[in-house]
């Protein structure tokens, strides 16, 4: 069965520091998708990125970057120059095939950015 | 464009009661999915509806049910509430089922069962 592990339960950083959120997954599938979501205090999940298993290119979007390494089954998320607005719970998720029923979430990492 | 709306935002019930939660998707979206978020089990898929039909259901007991109306609005119902049903219930909408990269989530309904 698929499994997503976010070992970091809570992280605190001072504003402007860089922070990396770890995500490790287990699977025997060859085709799958990996996601990151942000859940601010308001509650809704905000989609950040989806990568498919055949695309190991790192991605950068503003202060956000993602490092996907199949060799270590990891899909880590780095926030550069963190800001207070980055404070949220971040979820890594795995999707086999397509469909909400195939979407499995990690337990989340609560990030607190201290001004 | 208005986002996904969920009502009510907060709800307090007692064991044994039943509850109905509502979700209005983004205009034009016809697929609605529901998730339960608890501290112990994390985020888990509940149901997925498209064109008034339940396409998928997660591993939840029959006390959890749902439906979708012709205007794509969806409701979920939990009967005979248990303490463990206390959770944040999130609804997400997308144009088509399976569009997990373009599904938008609502703010959730926080249900507390006493």
Short mmCIF file of N, CA and C in Angstrom, two decimals, chain B:
data_model
loop_
_atom_site.label_atom_id
_atom_site.label_comp_id
_atom_site.label_asym_id
_atom_site.label_seq_id
_atom_site.Cartn_x
_atom_site.Cartn_y
_atom_site.Cartn_z
N UNK B 1 -14.90 35.14 -9.27
CA UNK B 1 -15.62 33.88 -9.15
C UNK B 1 -15.62 33.47 -7.69
N UNK B 2 -16.78 33.18 -7.14
CA UNK B 2 -16.86 32.79 -5.74
C UNK B 2 -16.22 31.42 -5.57
N UNK B 3 -15.62 31.22 -4.38
CA UNK B 3 -14.98 29.95 -4.10
C UNK B 3 -15.97 28.92 -3.62
N UNK B 4 -15.45 27.82 -3.14
CA UNK B 4 -16.28 26.76 -2.59
C UNK B 4 -16.80 27.23 -1.22
N UNK B 5 -18.07 27.12 -1.03
CA UNK B 5 -18.63 27.53 0.26
C UNK B 5 -19.20 26.33 0.99
N UNK B 6 -18.99 26.34 2.29
CA UNK B 6 -19.51 25.25 3.12
C UNK B 6 -20.30 25.84 4.28
N UNK B 7 -21.43 25.25 4.53
CA UNK B 7 -22.25 25.67 5.66
C UNK B 7 -22.75 24.48 6.44
N UNK B 8 -22.88 24.62 7.74
CA UNK B 8 -22.37 25.75 8.51
C UNK B 8 -20.86 25.65 8.69
N UNK B 9 -20.24 26.65 9.22
CA UNK B 9 -18.79 26.57 9.45
C UNK B 9 -18.47 25.82 10.74
N UNK B 10 -19.35 25.94 11.70
CA UNK B 10 -19.15 25.26 12.98
C UNK B 10 -20.46 24.63 13.42
N UNK B 11 -20.32 23.49 14.05
CA UNK B 11 -21.51 22.75 14.46
C UNK B 11 -21.18 21.96 15.71
N UNK B 12 -22.08 21.99 16.67
CA UNK B 12 -21.92 21.19 17.87
C UNK B 12 -23.14 20.29 18.00
N UNK B 13 -22.89 19.01 18.14
CA UNK B 13 -23.97 18.03 18.26
C UNK B 13 -23.64 17.09 19.41
N UNK B 14 -24.62 16.31 19.80
CA UNK B 14 -24.39 15.31 20.84
C UNK B 14 -24.46 13.92 20.23
N UNK B 15 -23.88 12.99 20.92
CA UNK B 15 -23.86 11.60 20.44
C UNK B 15 -25.27 11.11 20.13
N UNK B 16 -25.38 10.39 19.07
CA UNK B 16 -26.67 9.83 18.68
C UNK B 16 -27.46 10.70 17.72
N UNK B 17 -27.15 11.99 17.69
CA UNK B 17 -27.85 12.87 16.76
C UNK B 17 -27.35 12.64 15.34
N UNK B 18 -28.02 13.29 14.40
CA UNK B 18 -27.55 13.26 13.02
C UNK B 18 -27.25 14.68 12.57
N UNK B 19 -26.45 14.79 11.51
CA UNK B 19 -26.06 16.11 11.05
C UNK B 19 -25.98 16.12 9.53
N UNK B 20 -26.29 17.26 8.96
CA UNK B 20 -26.19 17.45 7.51
C UNK B 20 -25.30 18.65 7.23
N UNK B 21 -24.31 18.43 6.41
CA UNK B 21 -23.38 19.49 6.02
C UNK B 21 -23.58 19.80 4.54
N UNK B 22 -23.40 21.06 4.18
CA UNK B 22 -23.67 21.47 2.80
C UNK B 22 -22.42 22.04 2.14
N UNK B 23 -22.32 21.82 0.85
CA UNK B 23 -21.19 22.31 0.08
C UNK B 23 -21.69 22.86 -1.25
N UNK B 24 -21.35 24.10 -1.54
CA UNK B 24 -21.68 24.69 -2.84
C UNK B 24 -20.40 24.85 -3.63
N UNK B 25 -20.28 24.17 -4.75
CA UNK B 25 -19.03 24.21 -5.51
C UNK B 25 -18.87 25.53 -6.27
N UNK B 26 -17.69 25.71 -6.81
CA UNK B 26 -17.44 26.85 -7.68
C UNK B 26 -18.37 26.74 -8.88
N UNK B 27 -18.87 27.87 -9.32
CA UNK B 27 -19.79 27.89 -10.45
C UNK B 27 -19.16 27.19 -11.66
N UNK B 28 -19.92 26.25 -12.21
CA UNK B 28 -19.42 25.52 -13.37
C UNK B 28 -18.75 24.20 -13.02
N UNK B 29 -18.39 24.03 -11.78
CA UNK B 29 -17.79 22.76 -11.35
C UNK B 29 -18.89 21.74 -11.08
N UNK B 30 -18.70 20.54 -11.59
CA UNK B 30 -19.73 19.51 -11.43
C UNK B 30 -19.29 18.35 -10.55
N UNK B 31 -18.02 18.36 -10.17
CA UNK B 31 -17.52 17.27 -9.34
C UNK B 31 -17.26 17.80 -7.94
N UNK B 32 -17.74 17.07 -6.96
CA UNK B 32 -17.56 17.45 -5.55
C UNK B 32 -17.02 16.26 -4.79
N UNK B 33 -15.99 16.52 -4.00
CA UNK B 33 -15.42 15.48 -3.14
C UNK B 33 -15.46 15.95 -1.70
N UNK B 34 -15.58 15.00 -0.81
CA UNK B 34 -15.60 15.29 0.62
C UNK B 34 -14.45 14.57 1.30
N UNK B 35 -13.87 15.23 2.30
CA UNK B 35 -12.78 14.67 3.07
C UNK B 35 -13.05 14.91 4.54
N UNK B 36 -12.57 13.99 5.37
CA UNK B 36 -12.63 14.16 6.82
C UNK B 36 -11.20 14.38 7.33
N UNK B 37 -11.04 15.36 8.19
CA UNK B 37 -9.72 15.63 8.77
C UNK B 37 -9.81 15.55 10.28
N UNK B 38 -9.08 14.61 10.86
CA UNK B 38 -9.02 14.46 12.31
C UNK B 38 -7.57 14.42 12.74
N UNK B 39 -7.30 14.78 14.00
CA UNK B 39 -5.91 14.72 14.48
C UNK B 39 -5.34 13.30 14.43
N UNK B 40 -6.18 12.33 14.68
CA UNK B 40 -5.68 10.95 14.74
C UNK B 40 -5.52 10.28 13.40
N UNK B 41 -6.47 10.46 12.51
CA UNK B 41 -6.46 9.78 11.20
C UNK B 41 -6.00 10.67 10.07
N UNK B 42 -5.86 11.94 10.32
CA UNK B 42 -5.43 12.85 9.26
C UNK B 42 -6.54 13.11 8.26
N UNK B 43 -6.14 13.37 7.03
CA UNK B 43 -7.08 13.68 5.96
C UNK B 43 -7.45 12.40 5.23
N UNK B 44 -8.75 12.12 5.18
CA UNK B 44 -9.21 10.90 4.53
C UNK B 44 -10.35 11.20 3.58
N UNK B 45 -10.33 10.55 2.44
CA UNK B 45 -11.37 10.71 1.43
C UNK B 45 -12.67 10.07 1.89
N UNK B 46 -13.77 10.81 1.72
CA UNK B 46 -15.09 10.31 2.08
C UNK B 46 -15.90 9.87 0.86
N UNK B 47 -16.22 10.84 -0.01
CA UNK B 47 -17.02 10.54 -1.20
C UNK B 47 -16.59 11.43 -2.35
N UNK B 48 -17.00 11.01 -3.54
CA UNK B 48 -16.87 11.85 -4.72
C UNK B 48 -18.16 11.76 -5.51
N UNK B 49 -18.70 12.92 -5.90
CA UNK B 49 -19.93 12.97 -6.68
C UNK B 49 -19.69 13.70 -7.98
N UNK B 50 -20.39 13.24 -8.99
CA UNK B 50 -20.34 13.90 -10.29
C UNK B 50 -21.68 13.69 -10.95
N UNK B 51 -22.27 14.75 -11.43
CA UNK B 51 -23.58 14.67 -12.10
C UNK B 51 -24.58 13.86 -11.27
N UNK B 52 -24.65 14.20 -10.01
CA UNK B 52 -25.63 13.64 -9.06
C UNK B 52 -25.40 12.16 -8.76
N UNK B 53 -24.27 11.63 -9.16
CA UNK B 53 -23.98 10.21 -8.93
C UNK B 53 -22.74 10.07 -8.06
N UNK B 54 -22.82 9.18 -7.09
CA UNK B 54 -21.64 8.91 -6.29
C UNK B 54 -20.69 8.04 -7.08
N UNK B 55 -19.50 8.54 -7.31
CA UNK B 55 -18.54 7.79 -8.11
C UNK B 55 -17.65 6.90 -7.25
N UNK B 56 -17.31 7.42 -6.09
CA UNK B 56 -16.42 6.69 -5.21
C UNK B 56 -16.78 6.98 -3.76
N UNK B 57 -16.47 6.02 -2.92
CA UNK B 57 -16.67 6.22 -1.49
C UNK B 57 -15.45 5.68 -0.77
N UNK B 58 -15.03 6.39 0.25
CA UNK B 58 -13.91 5.95 1.05
C UNK B 58 -14.33 4.90 2.07
N UNK B 59 -13.40 4.51 2.88
CA UNK B 59 -13.63 3.44 3.84
C UNK B 59 -14.28 3.99 5.11
N UNK B 60 -15.54 4.31 5.01
CA UNK B 60 -16.29 4.85 6.14
C UNK B 60 -17.57 4.03 6.30
N UNK B 61 -18.07 3.96 7.53
CA UNK B 61 -19.29 3.17 7.76
C UNK B 61 -20.50 3.78 7.06
N UNK B 62 -21.56 2.99 7.00
CA UNK B 62 -22.77 3.41 6.31
C UNK B 62 -23.46 4.61 6.95
N UNK B 63 -23.03 4.96 8.16
CA UNK B 63 -23.62 6.15 8.81
C UNK B 63 -23.29 7.43 8.03
N UNK B 64 -22.27 7.34 7.22
CA UNK B 64 -21.86 8.48 6.41
C UNK B 64 -22.49 8.33 5.01
N UNK B 65 -23.24 9.31 4.63
CA UNK B 65 -23.87 9.27 3.32
C UNK B 65 -23.85 10.66 2.70
N UNK B 66 -24.14 10.72 1.45
CA UNK B 66 -24.14 12.02 0.79
C UNK B 66 -25.03 12.01 -0.43
N UNK B 67 -25.15 13.16 -1.02
CA UNK B 67 -25.87 13.26 -2.29
C UNK B 67 -25.46 14.54 -2.98
N UNK B 68 -25.79 14.59 -4.25
CA UNK B 68 -25.51 15.78 -5.03
C UNK B 68 -26.77 16.15 -5.80
N UNK B 69 -27.02 17.43 -5.85
CA UNK B 69 -28.24 17.93 -6.51
C UNK B 69 -27.93 18.35 -7.95
N UNK B 70 -28.98 18.64 -8.68
CA UNK B 70 -28.81 18.98 -10.10
C UNK B 70 -28.01 20.26 -10.30
N UNK B 71 -27.95 21.11 -9.29
CA UNK B 71 -27.15 22.34 -9.41
C UNK B 71 -25.72 22.13 -8.91
N UNK B 72 -25.35 20.87 -8.71
CA UNK B 72 -24.02 20.44 -8.27
C UNK B 72 -23.76 20.64 -6.78
N UNK B 73 -24.64 21.31 -6.09
CA UNK B 73 -24.48 21.42 -4.64
C UNK B 73 -24.54 20.02 -4.03
N UNK B 74 -23.78 19.86 -2.96
CA UNK B 74 -23.73 18.53 -2.36
C UNK B 74 -23.98 18.63 -0.85
N UNK B 75 -24.53 17.60 -0.33
CA UNK B 75 -24.71 17.48 1.11
C UNK B 75 -24.14 16.16 1.58
N UNK B 76 -23.63 16.16 2.80
CA UNK B 76 -23.27 14.90 3.41
C UNK B 76 -23.99 14.80 4.75
N UNK B 77 -24.34 13.60 5.08
CA UNK B 77 -25.10 13.34 6.30
C UNK B 77 -24.38 12.30 7.14
N UNK B 78 -24.34 12.56 8.42
CA UNK B 78 -23.80 11.55 9.34
C UNK B 78 -24.90 11.25 10.35
N UNK B 79 -25.29 10.01 10.43
CA UNK B 79 -26.34 9.63 11.38
C UNK B 79 -25.71 8.99 12.62
N UNK B 80 -26.46 8.96 13.68
CA UNK B 80 -26.02 8.34 14.94
C UNK B 80 -24.59 8.75 15.26
N UNK B 81 -24.41 10.02 15.48
CA UNK B 81 -23.08 10.57 15.69
C UNK B 81 -22.34 9.92 16.84
N UNK B 82 -21.04 9.74 16.63
CA UNK B 82 -20.15 9.22 17.66
C UNK B 82 -19.09 10.28 17.96
N UNK B 83 -18.48 10.15 19.13
CA UNK B 83 -17.46 11.12 19.52
C UNK B 83 -16.36 11.22 18.46
N UNK B 84 -16.02 10.09 17.88
CA UNK B 84 -14.95 10.04 16.89
C UNK B 84 -15.29 10.72 15.58
N UNK B 85 -16.53 11.14 15.42
CA UNK B 85 -16.90 11.86 14.20
C UNK B 85 -16.53 13.33 14.27
N UNK B 86 -16.08 13.76 15.44
CA UNK B 86 -15.62 15.14 15.57
C UNK B 86 -14.45 15.35 14.62
N UNK B 87 -14.58 16.33 13.75
CA UNK B 87 -13.57 16.50 12.70
C UNK B 87 -13.86 17.78 11.94
N UNK B 88 -12.89 18.12 11.10
CA UNK B 88 -13.10 19.16 10.10
C UNK B 88 -13.48 18.44 8.81
N UNK B 89 -14.63 18.77 8.27
CA UNK B 89 -15.09 18.15 7.03
C UNK B 89 -14.87 19.14 5.88
N UNK B 90 -14.04 18.72 4.95
CA UNK B 90 -13.67 19.58 3.83
C UNK B 90 -14.35 19.10 2.56
N UNK B 91 -14.79 20.05 1.79
CA UNK B 91 -15.39 19.78 0.50
C UNK B 91 -14.48 20.40 -0.57
N UNK B 92 -14.38 19.74 -1.70
CA UNK B 92 -13.58 20.27 -2.80
C UNK B 92 -14.36 20.11 -4.09
N UNK B 93 -14.20 21.07 -4.98
CA UNK B 93 -14.89 20.95 -6.27
C UNK B 93 -13.90 21.07 -7.42
N UNK B 94 -14.27 20.43 -8.52
CA UNK B 94 -13.47 20.52 -9.74
C UNK B 94 -14.41 20.38 -10.92
N UNK B 95 -13.89 20.68 -12.09
CA UNK B 95 -14.74 20.60 -13.29
C UNK B 95 -15.15 19.17 -13.59
N UNK B 96 -14.16 18.30 -13.50
CA UNK B 96 -14.38 16.89 -13.81
C UNK B 96 -13.85 16.03 -12.69
N UNK B 97 -14.39 14.84 -12.53
CA UNK B 97 -13.81 13.93 -11.53
C UNK B 97 -12.38 13.58 -11.93
N UNK B 98 -11.55 13.42 -10.94
CA UNK B 98 -10.17 13.07 -11.21
C UNK B 98 -9.26 14.26 -11.38
N UNK B 99 -9.82 15.46 -11.44
CA UNK B 99 -9.00 16.67 -11.61
C UNK B 99 -8.44 17.11 -10.27
N UNK B 100 -7.64 16.28 -9.66
CA UNK B 100 -7.14 16.59 -8.32
C UNK B 100 -6.18 17.77 -8.33
N UNK B 101 -5.58 18.07 -9.46
CA UNK B 101 -4.67 19.22 -9.48
C UNK B 101 -5.40 20.53 -9.70
N UNK B 102 -6.69 20.45 -10.01
CA UNK B 102 -7.46 21.68 -10.18
C UNK B 102 -8.71 21.65 -9.33
N UNK B 103 -8.64 20.93 -8.22
CA UNK B 103 -9.78 20.97 -7.32
C UNK B 103 -9.53 22.05 -6.27
N UNK B 104 -10.60 22.75 -5.94
CA UNK B 104 -10.53 23.84 -4.98
C UNK B 104 -11.29 23.44 -3.73
N UNK B 105 -10.67 23.71 -2.60
CA UNK B 105 -11.25 23.32 -1.32
C UNK B 105 -12.00 24.47 -0.67
N UNK B 106 -13.05 24.10 0.05
CA UNK B 106 -13.74 25.05 0.88
C UNK B 106 -13.07 25.17 2.24
N UNK B 107 -13.56 26.07 3.09
CA UNK B 107 -12.94 26.29 4.40
C UNK B 107 -13.28 25.22 5.42
N UNK B 108 -14.24 24.37 5.08
CA UNK B 108 -14.56 23.27 5.98
C UNK B 108 -15.68 23.58 6.96
N UNK B 109 -16.26 22.51 7.46
CA UNK B 109 -17.21 22.59 8.57
C UNK B 109 -16.58 21.85 9.74
N UNK B 110 -16.45 22.55 10.84
CA UNK B 110 -15.87 21.90 12.02
C UNK B 110 -17.01 21.36 12.87
N UNK B 111 -17.06 20.05 12.95
CA UNK B 111 -18.10 19.37 13.71
C UNK B 111 -17.53 18.89 15.04
N UNK B 112 -18.20 19.25 16.11
CA UNK B 112 -17.83 18.77 17.44
C UNK B 112 -18.97 17.94 17.98
N UNK B 113 -18.66 16.71 18.36
CA UNK B 113 -19.67 15.81 18.93
C UNK B 113 -19.39 15.65 20.42
N UNK B 114 -20.38 16.00 21.22
CA UNK B 114 -20.21 15.94 22.68
C UNK B 114 -20.91 14.72 23.26
#
